[in-house]
PDB file of C-alpha atoms in Angstrom:
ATOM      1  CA  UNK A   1       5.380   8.463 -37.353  1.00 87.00           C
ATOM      2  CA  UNK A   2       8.247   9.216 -34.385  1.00 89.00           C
ATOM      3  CA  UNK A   3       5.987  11.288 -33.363  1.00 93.00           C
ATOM      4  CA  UNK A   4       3.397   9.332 -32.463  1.00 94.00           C
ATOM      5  CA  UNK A   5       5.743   6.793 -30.977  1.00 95.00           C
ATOM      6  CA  UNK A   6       7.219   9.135 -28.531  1.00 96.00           C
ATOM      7  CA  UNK A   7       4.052  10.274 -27.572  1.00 97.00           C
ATOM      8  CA  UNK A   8       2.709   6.816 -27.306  1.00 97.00           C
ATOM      9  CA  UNK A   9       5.539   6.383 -25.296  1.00 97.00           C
ATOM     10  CA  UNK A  10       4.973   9.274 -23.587  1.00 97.00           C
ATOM     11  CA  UNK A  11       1.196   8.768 -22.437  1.00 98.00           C
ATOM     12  CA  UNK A  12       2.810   4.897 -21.323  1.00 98.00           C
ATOM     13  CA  UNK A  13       4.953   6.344 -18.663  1.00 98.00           C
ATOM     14  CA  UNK A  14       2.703   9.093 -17.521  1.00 98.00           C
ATOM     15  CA  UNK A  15      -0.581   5.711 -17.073  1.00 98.00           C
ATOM     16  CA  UNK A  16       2.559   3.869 -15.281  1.00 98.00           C
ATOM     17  CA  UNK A  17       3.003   6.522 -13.187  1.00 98.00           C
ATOM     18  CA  UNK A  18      -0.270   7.193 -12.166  1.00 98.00           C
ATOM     19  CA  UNK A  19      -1.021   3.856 -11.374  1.00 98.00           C
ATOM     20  CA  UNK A  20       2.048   3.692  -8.968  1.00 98.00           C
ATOM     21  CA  UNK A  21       0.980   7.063  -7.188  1.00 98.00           C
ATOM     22  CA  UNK A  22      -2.871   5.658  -6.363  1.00 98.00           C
ATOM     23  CA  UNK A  23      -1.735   2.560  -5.152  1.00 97.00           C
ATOM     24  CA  UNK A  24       0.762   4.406  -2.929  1.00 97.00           C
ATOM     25  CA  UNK A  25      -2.206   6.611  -1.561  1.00 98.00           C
ATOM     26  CA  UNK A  26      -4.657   3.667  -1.260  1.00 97.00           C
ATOM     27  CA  UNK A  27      -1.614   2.329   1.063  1.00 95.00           C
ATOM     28  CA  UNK A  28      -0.963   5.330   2.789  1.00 95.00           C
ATOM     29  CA  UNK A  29      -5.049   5.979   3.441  1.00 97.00           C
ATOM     30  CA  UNK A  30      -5.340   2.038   4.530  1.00 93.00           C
ATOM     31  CA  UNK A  31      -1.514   2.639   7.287  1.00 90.00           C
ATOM     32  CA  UNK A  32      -3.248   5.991   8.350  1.00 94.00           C
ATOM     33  CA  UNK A  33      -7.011   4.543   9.012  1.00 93.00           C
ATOM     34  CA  UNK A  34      -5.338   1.368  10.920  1.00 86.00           C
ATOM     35  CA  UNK A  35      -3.664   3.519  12.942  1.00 87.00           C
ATOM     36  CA  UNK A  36      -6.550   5.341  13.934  1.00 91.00           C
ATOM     37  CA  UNK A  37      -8.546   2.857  14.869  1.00 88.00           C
ATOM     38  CA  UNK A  38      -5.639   1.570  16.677  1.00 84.00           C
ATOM     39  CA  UNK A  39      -5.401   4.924  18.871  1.00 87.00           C
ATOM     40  CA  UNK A  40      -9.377   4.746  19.709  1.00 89.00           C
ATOM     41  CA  UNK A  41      -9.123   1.610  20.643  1.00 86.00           C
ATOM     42  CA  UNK A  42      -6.274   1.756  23.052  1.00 81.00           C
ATOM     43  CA  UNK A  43      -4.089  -1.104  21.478  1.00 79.00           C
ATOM     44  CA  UNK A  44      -0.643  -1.568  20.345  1.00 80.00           C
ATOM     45  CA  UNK A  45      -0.751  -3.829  17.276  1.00 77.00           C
ATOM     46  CA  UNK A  46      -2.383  -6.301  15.768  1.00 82.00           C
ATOM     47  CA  UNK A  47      -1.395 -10.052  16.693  1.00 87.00           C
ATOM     48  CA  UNK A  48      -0.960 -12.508  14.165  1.00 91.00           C
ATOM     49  CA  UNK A  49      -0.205 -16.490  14.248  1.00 93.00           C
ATOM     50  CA  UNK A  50       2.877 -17.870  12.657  1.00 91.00           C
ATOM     51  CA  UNK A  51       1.899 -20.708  11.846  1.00 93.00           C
ATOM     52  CA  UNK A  52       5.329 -22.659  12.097  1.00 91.00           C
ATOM     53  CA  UNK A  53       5.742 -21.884  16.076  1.00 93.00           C
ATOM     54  CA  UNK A  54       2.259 -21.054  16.535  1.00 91.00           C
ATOM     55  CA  UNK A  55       3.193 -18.287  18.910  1.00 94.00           C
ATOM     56  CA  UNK A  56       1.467 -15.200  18.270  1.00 92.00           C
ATOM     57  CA  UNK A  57       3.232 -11.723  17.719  1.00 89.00           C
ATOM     58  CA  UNK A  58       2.668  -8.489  16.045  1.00 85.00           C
ATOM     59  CA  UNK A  59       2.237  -7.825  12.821  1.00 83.00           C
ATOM     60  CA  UNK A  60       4.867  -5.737  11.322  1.00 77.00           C
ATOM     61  CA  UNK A  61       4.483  -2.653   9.316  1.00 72.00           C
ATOM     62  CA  UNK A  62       3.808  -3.167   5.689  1.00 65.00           C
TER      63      UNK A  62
END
């Protein structure tokens, strides 16, 4: 039976863990393509209101 609780355990972490690396590459692939499209397009960022002020200014990195 502690068996199968550690490897319960086990298989837990290593789901956790997987989950955490795609999202970090889904990130990383969605930074790298705005980027891109950012360099063939000649800008510099992308604006965004605030909507307190109502100035706009870029949007920071996520």
């Amino acid at each position: 039976m502690p068996q199968l609780i550690i490897l319960l355990l086990f298989a837990a972490i290593a789901w956790i863990g997987y989950r955490k690396f795609v999202a970090d590459a889904e990130k990383l692939t969605r930074r790298q393509n705005e980027t891109r499209r950012q360099q063939e397009n000649g800008t510099q960022g992308t604006l965004v209101k605030d909507p307190l002020t109502g100035e706009y200014r870029l949007k920071k990195p996520e």
